[in-house]
Amino acid sequence: MLSRSRTSPTRRRLLKQFTLAGLASFTPARRLFASGTPAATAPLASSPAAPAVKDRAPLTPGAFYLLPLGSVRPRGWLKGQLQIQANGLSGHLGETWPDVGPNSGWLGGTGESWERGPYYLDGLVPLAYLLDDAGLKAKAQQFVDWTLTHQAPNGMIGPASNNDWWPRIVMLKALTQYQEVTGDPRVIPLMEKYFQHQLAELPARPLRDWGKFRWQDNLLSVVWLYNRTGSAYLLDLARLLHQQGHDWLAQYADFQYTQRITRDFLKLNQGNGLRDLSLSTHGVNNGQAIKTGPVWSLVSGSQTDRTAVLKMVSELDKYHGLPNGMFSCDEHLAGLDPSQGSECCTVVEYMFSLERSLAILGDPALGDRLEKLAFNALPGTLTDDMWAHQYNQEPNQVECSLHHKPWTTDGPESNLFGLEPNFGCCTANFSQGWPKFAASLFLLSGAQDTNAQDGLAAAVYAPCEVRTVVRGTPVHVVEETDYPFRGTVSLTVNPASPLNFPLQLRIPAWAEGTTIKVNGRLAPSAAPGSFARLERTWRSGDRVEIVFPMKPRISRWFHDSIAIERGPLVFSYGIGEGWVKLRDRGMTADWQVFPATQWNYALNIDPATPEKSIAVAETEVPEAPFARRQAPVRLQAKARMVNEWRAIDGAANPLPQSPVASDEPEKTITLIPYAAAKLRITAFPQLKS
Ligand SMILES: [Zn+2]
């Protein structure tokens, strides 16, 4: 626990500064600052959020604009999920893990002083503010305050023990979110001074290793600041970052890394871990890089740059794609076998890249993918109570134990559930997944230079409420739904006074036959894979009801295997699980999970009409909707065992090429949501008909 006595004086002094300074040099985004109320303790939940900040000319605007943190707040099961996270490791990490504890370099201590403090804050800030949790806000405030009050005279931020650009890139992402939700007037001057320093320093001390390969995240914060201040030097800095950063767009224009990347290929045993070849094929770097084209297109104005994200996603799918929506990376790109893993950091970074790319490009396919990651890969790699996570998850995960197979470059702890299996980056970084997803559910649409055409877009779906300003009028929208477990989404639109604006609704590519009603009357829908646009004068209490048909369908994977999907959920056979504690780890523990049942099934499904071969049973959506015990959707299908398909050294061997024959008796097996099955088969051989 971060001790009160150690931090209180600083905090009190700062709060006093807030009140005394009069905040003259900055127009706060939030009215609440006018009363001198400090951000960390103000009742934010019901106050109208600040308006969206649009891309400032000469930037080429995105299709949509992000709403500031705090505009979209979770409700229903999503709020429950964030509460589970707060009650779990995210809410207590500093109490049990020294790397973000009181001796963190980002709190002025002598401990870990690189990426882990900023990683943790990047998720803790949105978690704390979306839950309006005073205790979590206070924990976040300590990191924020130390950073804001320890800027070096030359503008550098962070612990003086290193001057690596990379951890500062992460801290800036955390500070921008904090500024949006609090309006703290110290953030923008600090960023101005830091970026002036970076612009002056980069020619002599250029981006290197992680910073060079993750420059697009640096650019995000430069653009964020430019949109708020218009300082021309920021565009020079943007161009310099682009010039010094790795050329991801060239890498994917002629994609060469189509094979499983091995230690030998990288010459890792010769100490080449930070060489360009290793960093270019590194999973988390690629996950972060997916946003490069769209974010850079704001500066370059190039439509080719903007759409480059689609090429990147399709190349990764083609050579490394997995049925949980991820690409394999354990921790380098690892091919198509569903026994390969994906790193937890890559899941949350891929999600963040999609959130930003969807806003800029406006392509609904990016929303489909974002939902697939959020509702499958993210909860699938964490325990139900969010006290433990894996480093690597596998779609076909038949055992979580100490083993070397099948990882390309990771160690034997990689798929254990625990505090910091394999390496502690994910421990610090996983917290950003759910809160940033929740904050990204709705976006603002409209022209760059006027608010007269503004509207709202439901970009991805989950229960939430939005408080924002459209065309100068406060608008409140409530989204009620059990999506992704059910197909019905209800929106109640409450403008402060009758207001004409377009409400755009993403229709997923799988949602053939979607119906939309406004106040009970059928409205024009739109083709799957597009946005439906409802433009009308909205009056308080207007109701929009969307029904997405949730027919089971199949998708094709490695060796022509099949996976079952329904809506945005992927379904898996839940192998019997024997959880064995390996060791206690402070407030949590490291676990191995051993299979307690057979798992080597092939499915008997007619691919032309999969819905006829699969029975669907829905039950009430429980408080922990991704937990196995009360999985709210279960599917049943016919299957036979395939005896030659086995596991060796903790991992399932490559699937036999489908279709397969089997003389074993036919059985009915139950499939549950991917995330509910911590041991699972997701890609199945298909039986010969
Ligand atoms: Zn990681």
XYZ file of C-alpha atoms and ligand atoms in Angstrom:
690
model
C 0.000 0.000 0.000
C 1.335 3.435 -0.855
C 1.581 5.061 2.511
C -0.610 7.994 3.287
C 1.975 9.730 5.439
C 4.477 9.681 2.612
C 2.221 11.248 0.033
C -0.268 13.421 1.849
C 1.857 16.558 2.194
C 2.589 16.632 -1.540
C -1.033 16.098 -2.371
C -2.217 18.779 0.014
C 0.266 21.228 -1.409
C -0.907 20.486 -4.926
C -4.539 20.821 -4.069
C -3.729 24.201 -2.585
C -1.967 25.173 -5.784
C -5.073 24.249 -7.746
C -7.155 26.622 -5.673
C -4.677 29.473 -5.525
C -3.373 29.495 -9.042
C -6.705 30.576 -10.417
C -5.892 28.463 -13.453
C -5.541 31.656 -15.438
C -3.375 30.465 -18.275
C -5.665 27.685 -19.434
C -9.351 27.465 -20.189
C -10.343 24.275 -18.417
C -12.283 21.732 -20.331
C -14.522 21.206 -17.349
C -16.565 23.806 -15.652
C -15.973 22.219 -12.284
C -12.536 23.793 -12.121
C -14.066 27.239 -11.966
C -15.004 26.508 -8.393
C -11.478 25.440 -7.600
C -12.591 21.880 -6.882
C -9.662 19.518 -7.316
C -10.161 16.977 -10.031
C -9.388 13.905 -8.009
C -12.190 14.415 -5.547
C -14.844 16.100 -7.666
C -18.105 14.265 -8.363
C -17.635 13.627 -12.065
C -20.181 10.911 -12.677
C -23.139 13.115 -13.535
C -21.420 16.227 -14.870
C -21.601 16.809 -18.631
C -18.307 15.892 -20.223
C -16.136 18.248 -22.207
C -16.864 18.474 -25.932
C -14.776 16.397 -28.310
C -11.611 18.064 -29.597
C -11.395 17.789 -33.378
C -8.344 17.474 -35.587
C -6.991 20.961 -36.159
C -5.999 22.180 -39.650
C -3.750 21.514 -41.453
C -4.216 17.994 -40.080
C -6.420 15.875 -42.321
C -9.332 14.991 -40.055
C -10.412 11.477 -39.196
C -13.825 10.065 -40.099
C -14.788 10.363 -36.449
C -13.437 12.066 -33.346
C -12.821 10.467 -29.986
C -14.878 11.671 -27.072
C -12.799 12.778 -24.079
C -12.364 10.228 -21.313
C -15.397 10.354 -19.040
C -17.897 11.016 -21.858
C -18.747 7.324 -22.223
C -19.283 5.425 -18.992
C -19.921 1.701 -18.589
C -23.207 0.276 -17.364
C -24.591 -3.222 -16.887
C -22.233 -6.133 -17.320
C -19.423 -3.888 -18.597
C -19.458 -1.829 -15.416
C -19.459 -5.101 -13.496
C -16.425 -6.245 -15.460
C -14.548 -3.054 -14.625
C -15.501 -3.539 -10.987
C -14.127 -7.098 -11.105
C -10.923 -5.602 -12.497
C -10.768 -2.967 -9.750
C -11.366 -5.625 -7.085
C -8.625 -7.743 -8.669
C -4.988 -7.201 -9.473
C -5.504 -3.845 -11.251
C -6.861 -2.239 -8.120
C -4.166 -3.666 -5.841
C -1.058 -4.074 -7.975
C 1.079 -1.580 -6.070
C 0.274 -3.366 -2.814
C 1.723 -6.667 -3.939
C 4.183 -6.003 -6.791
C 7.179 -3.789 -5.986
C 7.586 -2.674 -9.615
C 4.649 -0.277 -9.289
C 4.796 -0.005 -5.497
C 6.011 2.869 -3.323
C 9.621 2.481 -4.490
C 8.743 2.934 -8.186
C 11.042 5.386 -9.941
C 7.865 7.088 -11.171
C 7.042 7.882 -7.535
C 10.534 9.160 -6.800
C 11.878 5.840 -5.507
C 14.864 3.796 -6.568
C 12.924 0.814 -7.931
C 11.665 0.019 -11.439
C 12.039 3.228 -13.430
C 11.284 2.191 -17.006
C 7.956 1.178 -18.577
C 6.057 -0.472 -15.732
C 4.888 2.586 -13.808
C 3.612 4.302 -16.985
C 2.058 1.059 -18.286
C 0.119 0.670 -15.070
C -1.029 4.295 -15.027
C -2.196 4.045 -18.654
C -4.873 1.581 -17.501
C -5.365 2.781 -13.940
C -6.410 6.319 -14.943
C -9.360 5.267 -17.132
C -10.322 2.466 -14.720
C -10.378 4.853 -11.749
C -12.339 7.586 -13.498
C -14.829 5.355 -15.327
C -15.712 3.740 -12.000
C -15.534 7.115 -10.216
C -13.515 5.279 -7.545
C -11.868 7.695 -5.120
C -9.349 5.122 -3.879
C -8.129 4.252 -7.360
C -8.030 7.918 -8.362
C -5.802 8.610 -5.370
C -3.453 5.804 -6.412
C -3.250 7.170 -9.949
C -2.821 10.713 -8.688
C 0.439 9.811 -6.951
C 2.094 8.806 -10.239
C 0.578 11.799 -12.028
C 1.623 14.273 -9.357
C 5.178 12.975 -9.135
C 5.550 13.262 -12.906
C 3.965 16.715 -13.098
C 6.068 18.106 -10.263
C 9.437 16.612 -11.276
C 9.918 17.924 -14.794
C 13.598 18.710 -15.374
C 14.553 22.302 -16.267
C 15.267 21.162 -19.842
C 11.743 19.696 -20.154
C 12.585 16.014 -19.652
C 10.097 14.026 -17.594
C 10.378 10.811 -15.596
C 13.049 9.210 -13.450
C 16.483 10.734 -13.991
C 18.076 7.273 -13.924
C 17.322 6.785 -17.633
C 16.521 9.000 -20.595
C 14.867 6.386 -22.813
C 12.115 7.910 -24.939
C 9.964 4.760 -24.788
C 8.587 4.836 -21.210
C 7.826 8.553 -21.674
C 5.691 7.650 -24.700
C 3.507 5.551 -22.389
C 3.401 8.178 -19.628
C 2.154 10.760 -22.145
C -0.715 8.440 -23.130
C -1.692 8.240 -19.459
C -1.389 11.997 -18.920
C -3.558 12.856 -21.926
C -6.357 10.670 -20.587
C -5.960 12.205 -17.140
C -6.130 15.716 -18.584
C -9.277 14.913 -20.550
C -11.172 13.663 -17.528
C -9.895 16.212 -14.979
C -8.894 19.301 -16.956
C -5.811 19.555 -14.725
C -4.116 22.717 -16.075
C -0.605 21.447 -15.370
C -0.629 18.770 -18.073
C -0.557 20.852 -21.253
C 2.328 23.143 -20.200
C 4.330 20.093 -19.147
C 3.723 18.438 -22.512
C 4.627 21.622 -24.407
C 7.921 21.839 -22.590
C 8.636 18.128 -22.989
C 7.957 18.119 -26.724
C 10.088 21.231 -27.253
C 12.865 19.328 -25.494
C 12.254 16.223 -27.602
C 12.331 18.222 -30.837
C 15.640 19.809 -29.841
C 17.163 16.560 -28.582
C 16.101 14.007 -31.228
C 18.625 15.016 -33.915
C 21.505 14.211 -31.549
C 19.799 11.411 -29.610
C 17.445 9.736 -32.062
C 14.717 7.186 -31.357
C 16.181 3.758 -30.780
C 14.952 0.175 -30.208
C 11.495 0.228 -28.531
C 10.973 3.944 -29.073
C 11.935 3.644 -32.744
C 9.424 0.831 -33.288
C 6.657 2.454 -31.213
C 6.974 6.025 -32.479
C 3.346 6.121 -33.608
C 2.261 6.164 -29.960
C 4.545 9.177 -29.410
C 2.869 10.769 -32.438
C -0.595 10.218 -30.913
C 0.264 12.484 -27.996
C 1.903 15.076 -30.284
C -1.318 15.216 -32.340
C -3.391 15.356 -29.155
C -1.443 18.395 -27.991
C -1.461 20.068 -31.409
C -5.255 19.816 -31.484
C -5.355 21.701 -28.180
C -2.647 24.328 -28.648
C -1.949 24.630 -32.382
C 1.787 25.106 -31.702
C 3.411 24.817 -35.122
C 6.609 23.144 -33.878
C 4.551 20.076 -32.990
C 4.099 19.337 -36.689
C 7.883 19.503 -37.119
C 8.198 17.063 -34.257
C 5.591 14.798 -35.875
C 7.627 14.706 -39.097
C 10.853 14.041 -37.231
C 9.292 11.116 -35.372
C 8.089 9.723 -38.695
C 11.534 10.171 -40.190
C 13.338 8.447 -37.308
C 10.728 5.791 -36.583
C 10.576 2.351 -38.157
C 8.827 2.346 -41.552
C 5.948 0.018 -40.728
C 4.062 0.971 -43.871
C 6.962 -0.193 -46.040
C 7.264 -3.385 -43.996
C 3.654 -4.245 -44.737
C 3.577 -2.974 -48.324
C 5.943 -5.862 -49.092
C 5.425 -8.200 -46.152
C 8.271 -10.666 -45.781
C 7.635 -12.208 -42.354
C 5.238 -14.868 -43.533
C 6.787 -17.756 -41.614
C 7.078 -18.782 -37.988
C 9.910 -16.632 -36.615
C 12.388 -18.730 -34.638
C 15.274 -18.011 -32.287
C 17.679 -19.182 -34.970
C 16.165 -16.879 -37.585
C 16.630 -13.955 -35.212
C 20.057 -15.140 -34.020
C 18.816 -14.430 -30.509
C 21.543 -16.504 -28.936
C 24.041 -14.002 -30.313
C 22.422 -11.138 -28.380
C 20.392 -9.737 -31.262
C 17.176 -9.158 -29.303
C 17.084 -5.421 -29.952
C 18.180 -5.567 -33.599
C 15.710 -4.381 -36.232
C 14.891 -7.911 -37.401
C 13.810 -8.957 -33.917
C 11.896 -5.734 -33.238
C 10.146 -5.852 -36.654
C 8.747 -9.312 -35.918
C 7.969 -8.681 -32.253
C 4.302 -9.226 -31.425
C 3.646 -6.218 -29.226
C 5.488 -3.918 -31.644
C 3.252 -5.152 -34.463
C 0.145 -4.757 -32.313
C 1.062 -1.155 -31.609
C 2.082 -0.585 -35.236
C -1.406 -1.348 -36.573
C -2.421 2.246 -35.858
C 0.592 3.724 -37.679
C -1.042 4.375 -41.053
C -4.191 6.084 -39.745
C -2.370 8.175 -37.133
C 0.343 9.278 -39.580
C -2.322 10.055 -42.217
C -3.602 12.877 -40.004
C -0.261 14.583 -40.708
C 0.551 13.260 -44.193
C -2.973 13.631 -45.565
C -2.415 10.451 -47.573
C -5.379 8.167 -48.133
C -2.912 5.342 -48.852
C -1.394 5.805 -45.400
C -4.856 5.899 -43.848
C -6.016 2.605 -45.368
C -2.671 0.876 -44.725
C -4.191 -0.469 -41.515
C -6.411 -2.773 -43.569
C -3.386 -4.256 -45.373
C -1.590 -4.767 -42.066
C -4.533 -6.592 -40.516
C -5.027 -8.748 -43.601
C -1.342 -9.729 -43.870
C -1.245 -10.662 -40.198
C -4.464 -12.673 -40.633
C -3.161 -14.434 -43.710
C 0.130 -15.616 -42.247
C -0.376 -15.520 -38.467
C -4.154 -15.282 -37.909
C -5.909 -17.185 -35.122
C -9.631 -17.851 -34.501
C -9.723 -15.608 -31.409
C -9.101 -12.588 -33.652
C -5.437 -12.318 -32.713
C -2.282 -12.941 -34.656
C 0.186 -15.361 -33.114
C 3.148 -13.848 -31.264
C 4.915 -15.874 -28.598
C 6.610 -13.566 -28.622
C 7.564 -13.200 -32.241
C 5.192 -13.849 -35.135
C 4.450 -17.547 -34.938
C 2.356 -18.782 -37.883
C -1.166 -20.181 -38.179
C -1.168 -23.175 -35.829
C -3.808 -22.522 -33.109
C -1.460 -24.078 -30.562
C 0.751 -21.010 -30.920
C 0.234 -18.231 -28.418
C -0.465 -14.500 -28.366
C 0.978 -12.214 -25.734
C -1.418 -10.444 -23.379
C 0.254 -7.066 -24.078
C -0.405 -7.589 -27.780
C -4.110 -8.150 -27.121
C -4.541 -4.834 -25.305
C -2.249 -2.946 -27.706
C -4.046 -4.376 -30.763
C -7.331 -3.265 -29.163
C -5.985 0.235 -28.560
C -4.686 0.394 -32.140
C -8.118 -0.635 -33.430
C -9.883 1.928 -31.234
C -7.737 4.701 -32.710
C -7.806 3.337 -36.271
C -11.590 2.903 -36.264
C -12.027 6.524 -35.224
C -9.741 7.825 -37.962
C -10.668 5.498 -40.818
C -14.339 4.933 -39.936
C -14.214 1.388 -41.298
C -16.763 -0.798 -39.481
C -14.614 -3.917 -40.046
C -12.184 -2.523 -37.487
C -15.073 -2.405 -34.999
C -15.889 -6.054 -35.736
C -12.293 -6.992 -34.961
C -12.165 -4.837 -31.852
C -15.240 -6.599 -30.458
C -13.761 -9.988 -31.276
C -10.635 -9.193 -29.270
C -12.489 -7.532 -26.407
C -15.072 -10.295 -25.942
C -12.780 -13.273 -26.519
C -9.008 -12.832 -26.382
C -9.018 -10.257 -23.555
C -11.121 -12.092 -20.952
C -9.766 -15.411 -22.233
C -6.263 -14.661 -20.969
C -7.302 -13.518 -17.470
C -8.811 -15.498 -14.619
C -12.477 -14.759 -13.911
C -11.542 -12.651 -10.861
C -8.786 -10.824 -12.795
C -6.194 -11.651 -10.157
C -4.027 -13.607 -12.607
C -3.192 -13.464 -16.307
C -1.197 -15.390 -18.847
C 1.692 -14.126 -20.883
C 0.578 -16.254 -23.856
C -2.883 -17.635 -24.619
C -3.611 -20.282 -27.226
C -6.885 -20.877 -29.097
C -6.235 -24.608 -28.717
C -4.945 -24.581 -25.169
C -4.947 -28.088 -23.747
C -2.616 -27.503 -20.793
C -1.158 -24.538 -18.906
C 2.043 -25.814 -17.391
C 5.793 -25.357 -17.358
C 6.787 -26.326 -20.879
C 8.888 -24.968 -23.737
C 6.790 -26.119 -26.648
C 5.464 -24.403 -28.759
C 6.742 -20.888 -28.116
C 8.966 -19.243 -30.719
C 11.076 -17.260 -28.263
C 9.245 -17.222 -24.904
C 10.061 -19.203 -21.757
C 8.392 -22.170 -20.056
C 6.057 -20.124 -17.816
C 4.366 -18.435 -20.749
C 0.849 -19.832 -20.448
C 0.621 -20.159 -16.653
C -1.983 -17.955 -14.983
C -0.199 -15.801 -12.453
C 1.300 -12.554 -11.255
C 4.059 -12.166 -13.852
C 4.446 -15.385 -15.837
C 7.433 -15.252 -18.207
C 7.946 -11.479 -17.865
C 6.141 -8.671 -16.068
C 5.253 -6.334 -18.948
C 1.721 -7.725 -19.250
C 1.249 -7.458 -15.473
C 1.703 -3.721 -15.766
C 0.003 -3.310 -19.147
C -3.163 -5.458 -19.156
C -5.176 -2.931 -17.138
C -5.753 -0.677 -20.172
C -7.864 -3.294 -22.036
C -11.382 -2.967 -20.601
C -11.369 0.724 -19.582
C -10.152 2.044 -22.942
C -12.625 -0.221 -24.715
C -15.435 1.217 -22.571
C -14.295 4.755 -23.346
C -14.365 4.085 -27.114
C -17.907 2.779 -27.577
C -19.260 6.034 -29.033
C -17.553 8.565 -31.341
C -18.415 12.021 -32.639
C -18.938 12.551 -36.385
C -18.822 15.837 -38.248
C -16.822 18.345 -40.223
C -13.475 19.730 -39.067
C -14.294 23.435 -38.991
C -17.911 23.594 -37.841
C -20.109 21.773 -35.348
C -23.225 22.329 -37.494
C -22.951 18.830 -39.023
C -21.992 16.929 -35.872
C -23.544 13.633 -34.882
C -22.856 10.497 -32.890
C -21.734 7.030 -33.919
C -22.135 3.777 -32.006
C -18.799 2.276 -33.008
C -18.815 -0.864 -30.857
C -21.534 -2.212 -28.597
C -21.736 -2.794 -24.858
C -23.935 -1.334 -22.106
C -22.981 2.271 -21.401
C -24.162 5.853 -21.253
C -22.821 8.855 -23.107
C -22.842 12.475 -21.974
C -21.520 14.806 -24.596
C -22.267 17.923 -26.608
C -23.617 17.758 -30.159
C -24.038 20.974 -32.160
C -23.739 22.925 -28.912
C -26.493 21.004 -27.143
C -25.881 18.526 -24.303
C -26.910 15.026 -25.328
C -27.290 11.980 -23.090
C -27.590 8.503 -24.616
C -28.232 5.341 -22.631
C -27.336 1.998 -24.207
C -28.992 -1.011 -22.593
C -27.934 -4.423 -23.801
C -26.578 -7.828 -22.902
C -24.568 -7.797 -26.150
C -22.416 -9.778 -27.030
C -24.424 -12.550 -25.337
C -27.689 -11.302 -26.866
C -28.436 -9.536 -30.147
C -30.736 -6.754 -28.926
C -29.374 -3.254 -28.273
C -31.648 -0.453 -26.996
C -30.615 3.190 -27.124
C -32.487 6.007 -25.411
C -31.541 9.387 -26.841
C -31.967 12.399 -24.559
C -30.921 15.748 -26.020
C -31.368 18.676 -23.625
C -33.733 20.159 -26.250
C -35.021 18.755 -29.567
C -32.026 18.449 -31.851
C -31.448 17.309 -35.408
C -28.345 15.168 -35.862
C -27.314 11.860 -37.432
C -26.937 8.809 -35.219
C -24.794 6.210 -36.978
C -24.937 2.569 -35.969
C -22.270 0.049 -36.918
C -23.761 -3.033 -38.559
C -21.237 -5.874 -38.173
C -20.302 -7.830 -41.279
C -21.861 -10.985 -39.779
C -25.213 -9.283 -38.996
C -27.243 -10.147 -42.101
C -30.897 -9.220 -41.529
C -30.397 -6.603 -38.800
C -33.534 -4.620 -37.975
C -33.663 -1.117 -36.505
C -36.731 0.505 -34.995
C -37.115 4.107 -33.870
C -39.931 4.566 -31.344
C -41.380 1.238 -32.486
C -41.341 2.003 -36.214
C -39.096 0.135 -38.587
C -36.264 2.360 -39.843
C -34.035 1.759 -42.872
C -31.220 -0.565 -41.880
C -27.972 -0.852 -43.797
C -25.883 -3.561 -45.368
C -23.752 -5.684 -43.041
C -20.303 -4.134 -42.777
C -21.466 -0.519 -42.915
C -22.936 2.205 -40.727
C -26.703 2.744 -40.697
C -27.477 6.462 -40.524
C -30.548 7.754 -38.685
C -30.861 11.489 -39.197
C -33.849 13.117 -37.561
C -34.858 15.567 -34.881
C -34.241 13.670 -31.674
C -36.412 14.367 -28.663
C -35.730 13.316 -25.110
C -36.840 9.720 -24.570
C -36.612 8.629 -28.217
C -35.879 4.913 -28.365
C -33.828 3.035 -30.932
C -33.971 -0.741 -30.885
C -31.482 -2.756 -32.904
C -31.791 -6.506 -33.334
C -28.715 -8.285 -34.656
C -29.512 -11.856 -35.744
C -27.209 -14.166 -33.773
C -27.052 -17.211 -36.039
C -24.159 -19.613 -35.378
C -21.645 -19.623 -38.223
C -18.322 -21.236 -39.000
C -14.952 -19.807 -39.909
C -11.989 -21.659 -41.508
C -8.517 -21.929 -40.013
C -5.267 -23.913 -40.016
C -5.412 -27.190 -41.987
C -9.016 -26.341 -42.960
C -10.154 -26.607 -39.362
C -13.403 -24.917 -38.304
C -14.292 -22.566 -35.484
C -17.821 -21.695 -34.360
C -18.840 -18.089 -33.926
C -22.107 -16.429 -32.948
C -22.274 -12.654 -33.090
C -18.906 -11.360 -31.896
C -18.346 -14.389 -29.640
C -16.111 -17.310 -30.545
C -17.042 -20.647 -28.982
C -14.764 -23.339 -27.620
C -15.040 -26.808 -26.198
C -14.302 -26.353 -22.491
C -11.838 -29.075 -21.493
C -12.165 -30.250 -17.874
C -9.766 -28.141 -15.798
C -7.592 -29.178 -12.850
C -6.131 -26.027 -11.281
C -2.918 -26.662 -9.333
C -1.241 -23.859 -7.451
C 2.450 -23.605 -8.308
C 3.320 -20.988 -5.695
C 1.879 -18.064 -3.770
C 2.737 -14.636 -5.100
C 1.832 -12.085 -2.431
C -1.874 -11.295 -2.722
C -2.207 -13.624 -5.712
C -0.698 -16.910 -6.928
C 0.735 -18.695 -9.980
C -1.373 -21.546 -11.308
C -0.945 -24.472 -13.648
C -4.051 -25.960 -15.283
C -4.124 -29.617 -16.367
C -6.713 -31.278 -18.599
C -9.225 -33.502 -16.827
C -11.125 -34.703 -19.911
C -10.559 -35.718 -23.505
C -10.409 -32.830 -25.935
C -9.468 -34.290 -29.317
C -12.868 -33.914 -30.989
C -13.775 -33.355 -34.602
C -17.110 -31.649 -35.313
C -19.878 -33.018 -37.485
C -21.250 -29.820 -38.984
C -22.654 -29.078 -42.410
C -20.677 -25.976 -43.382
C -23.451 -24.826 -45.729
C -26.020 -24.604 -42.920
C -24.131 -24.625 -39.628
C -27.139 -23.258 -37.744
C -28.947 -26.559 -38.427
C -26.176 -28.586 -36.766
C -25.818 -26.375 -33.676
C -28.338 -25.982 -30.848
C -28.266 -22.713 -28.904
C -29.256 -22.361 -25.227
C -29.350 -18.964 -23.539
C -29.503 -18.420 -19.792
C -29.482 -15.265 -17.708
C -26.370 -13.109 -18.087
C -24.652 -13.334 -14.694
C -22.512 -10.746 -12.929
C -19.303 -12.302 -14.235
C -20.493 -13.022 -17.784
C -17.226 -14.536 -19.019
C -16.941 -17.062 -16.186
C -17.420 -20.717 -17.029
C -19.791 -21.636 -14.221
C -22.773 -19.657 -15.500
C -21.820 -19.148 -19.135
C -24.893 -17.333 -20.512
C -24.754 -18.930 -23.981
C -24.043 -22.593 -24.677
C -24.002 -24.355 -28.014
C -24.324 -28.066 -28.653
C -22.882 -29.925 -31.621
C -22.178 -33.492 -32.694
C -18.589 -34.682 -32.497
C -16.356 -37.758 -32.652
C -12.937 -38.268 -31.130
C -9.903 -38.335 -33.415
C -7.435 -40.649 -31.707
C -4.337 -39.696 -33.676
C -4.593 -36.055 -32.551
C -2.584 -35.809 -29.320
C -0.691 -33.408 -27.107
C 3.029 -33.672 -26.522
C 4.877 -31.506 -24.002
C 1.836 -29.493 -22.966
C 0.664 -28.401 -26.411
C -1.729 -29.954 -28.922
C 0.040 -31.262 -32.006
C -0.913 -29.662 -35.307
C -4.523 -30.397 -36.204
C -5.019 -33.195 -38.726
C -5.950 -31.874 -42.165
C -9.745 -31.621 -42.506
C -11.931 -33.333 -43.362
C -11.056 -36.263 -41.093
C -12.588 -39.706 -40.626
C -13.402 -41.271 -37.269
C -15.026 -44.572 -36.234
C -15.483 -43.431 -32.656
C -19.057 -43.110 -31.385
C -20.830 -39.838 -32.061
C -21.349 -37.646 -28.994
C -22.993 -34.301 -28.319
C -20.488 -31.819 -26.915
C -21.138 -28.412 -25.382
C -19.346 -25.285 -26.540
C -19.057 -22.220 -24.313
C -17.722 -18.714 -24.964
C -13.969 -18.783 -25.661
C -13.127 -16.735 -22.584
C -15.070 -19.064 -20.277
C -12.907 -22.036 -21.250
C -9.401 -21.585 -19.850
C -8.536 -24.983 -21.314
C -10.123 -25.182 -24.707
C -10.340 -26.350 -28.264
C -11.411 -23.538 -30.579
C -10.265 -24.752 -34.011
C -11.670 -28.243 -34.626
C -11.041 -30.769 -37.350
C -14.149 -31.198 -39.485
C -15.558 -34.718 -39.863
C -16.017 -36.228 -43.289
C -19.714 -36.221 -44.063
Zn 3.593 -8.312 -22.167
